[in-house]
Amino acid sequence: MAKPIMAKATAVWLVDNTTLTFKQVADFCELHELEVQGIADGDVAAGVKGFDPVTNNQLTQDEIDKAEADPLYKLKLKFNAAAVGEEKRRGPRYTPLSKRQDRPASILWLVKFHPELSDGQISKLVGTTKPTIQAIRERTHWNISNIQPIDPVALGLCKQSELDAAVQKAAAKKAADGAVMSDDERRKLVSTEQSLDLNPEPKIPTAISGLETFSLSDNADDEKEDDLPDADSFFNLPEDGADEDEQP
């Protein structure tokens, strides 16, 4: 059974204006029977103004009369045909007026640092429309030159848990599709096991083949040996006769 709006205030009105049992009121308002008894004794809901369920189209007087005549009868909410098939409104999240001017900055931050997020995910995170996101992606927004990227969590437009959940969902979708584009996206979206299986980057080939067999050290040693003078030249002293001729 659906719960009436303002259940405790409705219980206060039923206790004060009807002869229904505590159990009947408790079952209708989804309260504990002892709590309804506390309302009748004045210990619970002190100062709460009663909410008339008949005037507010939640009960009919005939339904109350049936319940007063039979203590075992359970009250039922009045049928509202307008509420049948009503669904929760779908659309972008409501953003307060004081924070709406911050949405372009948060969109630019998400587009720059989390390009894996779809337009629908960004729309749900910051409460904007897809044309605005597309304009910022393509840098055709009328104020794009003055927009600075700011974290939407810091601006209070979404929670960190919501952003993490959206990024993980996008990462799982990318991994399932097997799309690995850039190095940044690889670090964000590809697991460690997948990154280890990637092909190694090609190395730059050497310009001259066979350099690994050529030893520069051997050639350098030969040049050094040619430059060194003969050891006997250090001991090539002049003869004794040459010294005598030079004396006066």
Short mmCIF file of C-alpha atoms in Angstrom, two decimals:
data_model
loop_
_atom_site.label_atom_id
_atom_site.label_comp_id
_atom_site.label_asym_id
_atom_site.label_seq_id
_atom_site.Cartn_x
_atom_site.Cartn_y
_atom_site.Cartn_z
CA MET A 1 0.00 0.00 0.00
CA ALA A 2 1.26 3.48 -0.90
CA LYS A 3 2.15 5.83 1.91
CA PRO A 4 0.23 9.12 2.23
CA ILE A 5 2.09 12.39 1.98
CA MET A 6 2.96 14.02 5.33
CA ALA A 7 2.24 10.74 7.08
CA LYS A 8 2.85 11.92 10.64
CA ALA A 9 0.71 15.05 10.20
CA THR A 10 -2.02 12.88 8.65
CA ALA A 11 -1.85 10.56 11.66
CA VAL A 12 -2.25 13.57 13.98
CA TRP A 13 -5.40 14.63 12.11
CA LEU A 14 -6.90 11.12 12.14
CA VAL A 15 -6.27 10.71 15.88
CA ASP A 16 -7.86 14.08 16.64
CA ASN A 17 -10.84 13.89 14.25
CA THR A 18 -11.84 10.22 13.99
CA THR A 19 -12.51 7.21 16.19
CA LEU A 20 -10.15 4.94 14.26
CA THR A 21 -8.04 2.50 16.25
CA PHE A 22 -4.34 3.07 16.69
CA LYS A 23 -3.61 0.07 14.50
CA GLN A 24 -5.78 1.38 11.65
CA VAL A 25 -4.03 4.75 11.73
CA ALA A 26 -0.60 3.08 12.02
CA ASP A 27 -1.26 0.79 9.05
CA PHE A 28 -2.52 3.63 6.87
CA CYS A 29 0.33 6.02 7.71
CA GLU A 30 2.98 3.25 7.88
CA LEU A 31 3.88 4.09 11.47
CA HIS A 32 4.30 1.92 14.55
CA GLU A 33 1.21 1.44 16.67
CA LEU A 34 3.04 2.69 19.78
CA GLU A 35 4.03 5.83 17.89
CA VAL A 36 0.36 6.52 17.11
CA GLN A 37 -0.46 5.96 20.76
CA GLY A 38 2.27 8.48 21.64
CA ILE A 39 0.61 10.96 19.30
CA ALA A 40 -2.70 10.48 21.14
CA ASP A 41 -0.96 10.95 24.51
CA GLY A 42 0.82 14.08 23.34
CA ASP A 43 4.32 12.57 23.72
CA VAL A 44 4.99 12.30 19.96
CA ALA A 45 4.64 14.95 17.23
CA ALA A 46 4.07 17.73 19.72
CA GLY A 47 3.35 20.96 17.85
CA VAL A 48 2.72 19.17 14.51
CA LYS A 49 -0.34 20.57 12.76
CA GLY A 50 -2.77 17.95 11.48
CA PHE A 51 -2.97 17.36 7.74
CA ASP A 52 -6.52 16.68 6.50
CA PRO A 53 -6.38 13.69 4.09
CA VAL A 54 -9.98 14.25 2.93
CA THR A 55 -9.45 17.85 1.86
CA ASN A 56 -6.13 16.92 0.22
CA ASN A 57 -7.70 14.15 -1.86
CA GLN A 58 -6.05 11.21 -0.08
CA LEU A 59 -9.09 9.73 1.65
CA THR A 60 -12.85 9.85 1.25
CA GLN A 61 -15.26 10.29 4.10
CA ASP A 62 -16.97 7.03 3.13
CA GLU A 63 -13.64 5.20 3.59
CA ILE A 64 -13.26 6.68 7.06
CA ASP A 65 -16.84 5.73 7.95
CA LYS A 66 -16.24 2.12 6.89
CA ALA A 67 -13.11 1.92 9.00
CA GLU A 68 -14.84 3.42 12.05
CA ALA A 69 -17.64 0.85 11.74
CA ASP A 70 -15.23 -2.09 11.42
CA PRO A 71 -12.03 -2.04 13.56
CA LEU A 72 -10.49 -4.71 11.30
CA TYR A 73 -10.99 -2.68 8.12
CA LYS A 74 -7.85 -1.20 6.56
CA LEU A 75 -7.95 2.26 5.07
CA LYS A 76 -7.00 2.64 1.43
CA LEU A 77 -5.65 5.69 -0.35
CA LYS A 78 -8.02 7.37 -2.76
CA PHE A 79 -7.41 6.28 -6.33
CA ASN A 80 -5.82 9.03 -8.42
CA ALA A 81 -6.20 8.31 -12.13
CA ALA A 82 -3.81 11.14 -13.05
CA ALA A 83 -0.95 9.40 -11.24
CA VAL A 84 -1.29 6.14 -13.18
CA GLY A 85 1.67 5.55 -15.47
CA GLU A 86 3.46 8.66 -14.26
CA GLU A 87 7.21 8.36 -14.64
CA LYS A 88 10.06 10.35 -13.28
CA ARG A 89 11.00 13.20 -15.57
CA ARG A 90 14.09 12.45 -17.58
CA GLY A 91 16.49 15.13 -18.61
CA PRO A 92 19.60 16.99 -17.52
CA ARG A 93 20.19 17.49 -13.84
CA TYR A 94 18.85 20.68 -12.31
CA THR A 95 21.61 23.20 -11.68
CA PRO A 96 21.07 26.17 -9.33
CA LEU A 97 21.13 29.61 -10.93
CA SER A 98 24.22 30.57 -8.93
CA LYS A 99 26.25 27.76 -10.56
CA ARG A 100 24.96 27.78 -14.12
CA GLN A 101 27.70 30.14 -15.30
CA ASP A 102 30.27 27.54 -14.15
CA ARG A 103 28.97 24.77 -16.42
CA PRO A 104 31.03 25.70 -19.53
CA ALA A 105 34.24 25.58 -17.47
CA SER A 106 33.37 22.16 -16.09
CA ILE A 107 32.41 20.88 -19.56
CA LEU A 108 35.75 22.01 -20.95
CA TRP A 109 37.54 20.25 -18.08
CA LEU A 110 35.70 17.00 -18.72
CA VAL A 111 36.26 17.19 -22.48
CA LYS A 112 39.98 17.89 -21.97
CA PHE A 113 40.84 15.42 -19.22
CA HIS A 114 38.23 12.72 -19.82
CA PRO A 115 37.64 12.55 -23.58
CA GLU A 116 36.30 9.02 -23.15
CA LEU A 117 33.10 10.37 -21.57
CA SER A 118 30.12 10.59 -23.90
CA ASP A 119 27.97 13.69 -24.30
CA GLY A 120 25.16 11.96 -22.42
CA GLN A 121 27.40 11.24 -19.43
CA ILE A 122 28.68 14.82 -19.31
CA SER A 123 25.11 16.08 -19.59
CA LYS A 124 24.06 14.03 -16.56
CA LEU A 125 27.11 15.05 -14.53
CA VAL A 126 26.85 18.83 -14.87
CA GLY A 127 23.22 19.30 -16.00
CA THR A 128 23.71 20.70 -19.47
CA THR A 129 22.58 20.01 -23.04
CA LYS A 130 24.33 18.12 -25.82
CA PRO A 131 24.50 21.12 -28.21
CA THR A 132 26.46 23.05 -25.57
CA ILE A 133 28.87 20.14 -25.11
CA GLN A 134 29.31 19.79 -28.87
CA ALA A 135 30.02 23.51 -29.23
CA ILE A 136 32.74 23.31 -26.57
CA ARG A 137 34.21 20.15 -28.13
CA GLU A 138 34.45 21.87 -31.53
CA ARG A 139 35.51 25.17 -29.90
CA THR A 140 32.64 27.03 -31.55
CA HIS A 141 31.15 28.25 -28.26
CA TRP A 142 30.57 32.00 -28.26
CA ASN A 143 32.77 32.47 -25.16
CA ILE A 144 35.33 29.72 -25.75
CA SER A 145 38.30 32.12 -25.60
CA ASN A 146 37.43 33.11 -22.02
CA ILE A 147 36.58 29.66 -20.65
CA GLN A 148 39.12 28.04 -18.34
CA PRO A 149 38.77 24.30 -17.48
CA ILE A 150 37.72 23.73 -13.85
CA ASP A 151 36.96 20.45 -12.11
CA PRO A 152 33.16 20.06 -11.77
CA VAL A 153 33.66 18.45 -8.35
CA ALA A 154 35.44 21.57 -7.13
CA LEU A 155 32.58 23.68 -8.49
CA GLY A 156 30.00 21.54 -6.69
CA LEU A 157 28.24 20.48 -9.89
CA CYS A 158 28.68 16.77 -9.18
CA LYS A 159 30.15 14.41 -6.62
CA GLN A 160 33.51 12.69 -6.92
CA SER A 161 31.81 9.31 -6.66
CA GLU A 162 29.54 10.18 -9.60
CA LEU A 163 32.49 11.30 -11.72
CA ASP A 164 34.47 8.15 -10.86
CA ALA A 165 31.50 5.95 -11.72
CA ALA A 166 31.05 7.66 -15.10
CA VAL A 167 34.77 7.34 -15.93
CA GLN A 168 34.83 3.66 -14.95
CA LYS A 169 31.76 2.99 -17.08
CA ALA A 170 33.35 4.71 -20.06
CA ALA A 171 36.60 2.82 -19.47
CA ALA A 172 34.76 -0.49 -19.40
CA LYS A 173 33.01 0.36 -22.67
CA LYS A 174 36.29 1.35 -24.31
CA ALA A 175 37.95 -1.84 -23.10
CA ALA A 176 35.06 -3.92 -24.42
CA ASP A 177 35.30 -2.22 -27.81
CA GLY A 178 39.08 -2.69 -27.83
CA ALA A 179 39.71 0.92 -28.80
CA VAL A 180 43.16 2.11 -27.69
CA MET A 181 43.90 5.45 -29.26
CA SER A 182 46.49 7.67 -27.60
CA ASP A 183 49.02 7.19 -24.83
CA ASP A 184 46.86 9.16 -22.40
CA GLU A 185 43.79 7.08 -23.19
CA ARG A 186 45.90 3.93 -22.95
CA ARG A 187 46.94 4.82 -19.43
CA LYS A 188 43.34 5.64 -18.48
CA LEU A 189 41.43 2.92 -20.24
CA VAL A 190 43.73 -0.06 -20.72
CA SER A 191 44.49 -2.39 -17.85
CA THR A 192 48.00 -3.43 -16.88
CA GLU A 193 47.54 -6.89 -18.36
CA GLN A 194 46.47 -5.44 -21.69
CA SER A 195 49.28 -2.90 -21.78
CA LEU A 196 51.87 -5.63 -21.24
CA ASP A 197 50.57 -7.47 -24.30
CA LEU A 198 51.00 -4.48 -26.60
CA ASN A 199 53.62 -4.72 -29.35
CA PRO A 200 56.94 -3.04 -28.44
CA GLU A 201 57.74 0.25 -30.11
CA PRO A 202 60.03 -0.08 -33.20
CA LYS A 203 63.63 0.89 -32.65
CA ILE A 204 65.55 3.24 -34.95
CA PRO A 205 67.81 1.15 -37.27
CA THR A 206 71.52 1.85 -37.37
CA ALA A 207 72.82 3.74 -40.40
CA ILE A 208 75.86 1.48 -40.96
CA SER A 209 75.61 -2.26 -40.63
CA GLY A 210 78.39 -4.19 -38.98
CA LEU A 211 79.33 -1.49 -36.50
CA GLU A 212 78.97 -3.99 -33.72
CA THR A 213 82.02 -5.89 -35.08
CA PHE A 214 84.22 -2.82 -35.47
CA SER A 215 86.34 -1.94 -32.48
CA LEU A 216 87.41 1.68 -32.20
CA SER A 217 89.66 0.87 -29.30
CA ASP A 218 92.05 -1.18 -31.46
CA ASN A 219 92.51 1.63 -34.01
CA ALA A 220 93.01 4.19 -31.27
CA ASP A 221 95.73 2.06 -29.68
CA ASP A 222 97.59 1.84 -33.01
CA GLU A 223 97.54 5.61 -33.46
CA LYS A 224 98.76 6.12 -29.92
CA GLU A 225 101.63 3.68 -30.49
CA ASP A 226 102.69 5.55 -33.68
CA ASP A 227 102.76 8.89 -31.87
CA LEU A 228 104.89 7.65 -29.01
CA PRO A 229 108.66 8.34 -29.54
CA ASP A 230 111.24 5.56 -29.41
CA ALA A 231 112.51 4.84 -25.93
CA ASP A 232 116.15 4.82 -27.15
CA SER A 233 115.91 8.48 -28.16
CA PHE A 234 115.77 9.49 -24.55
CA PHE A 235 119.24 8.00 -24.01
CA ASN A 236 120.90 9.28 -27.24
CA LEU A 237 123.62 11.35 -25.57
CA PRO A 238 126.32 13.22 -27.57
CA GLU A 239 129.71 11.46 -28.06
CA ASP A 240 132.85 12.43 -26.08
CA GLY A 241 134.71 13.74 -29.17
CA ALA A 242 132.01 16.25 -29.91
CA ASP A 243 132.35 17.67 -26.43
CA GLU A 244 136.16 18.08 -26.75
CA ASP A 245 135.88 19.99 -30.07
CA GLU A 246 133.53 22.48 -28.57
CA GLN A 247 135.99 23.33 -25.76
CA PRO A 248 138.22 26.42 -26.45
#
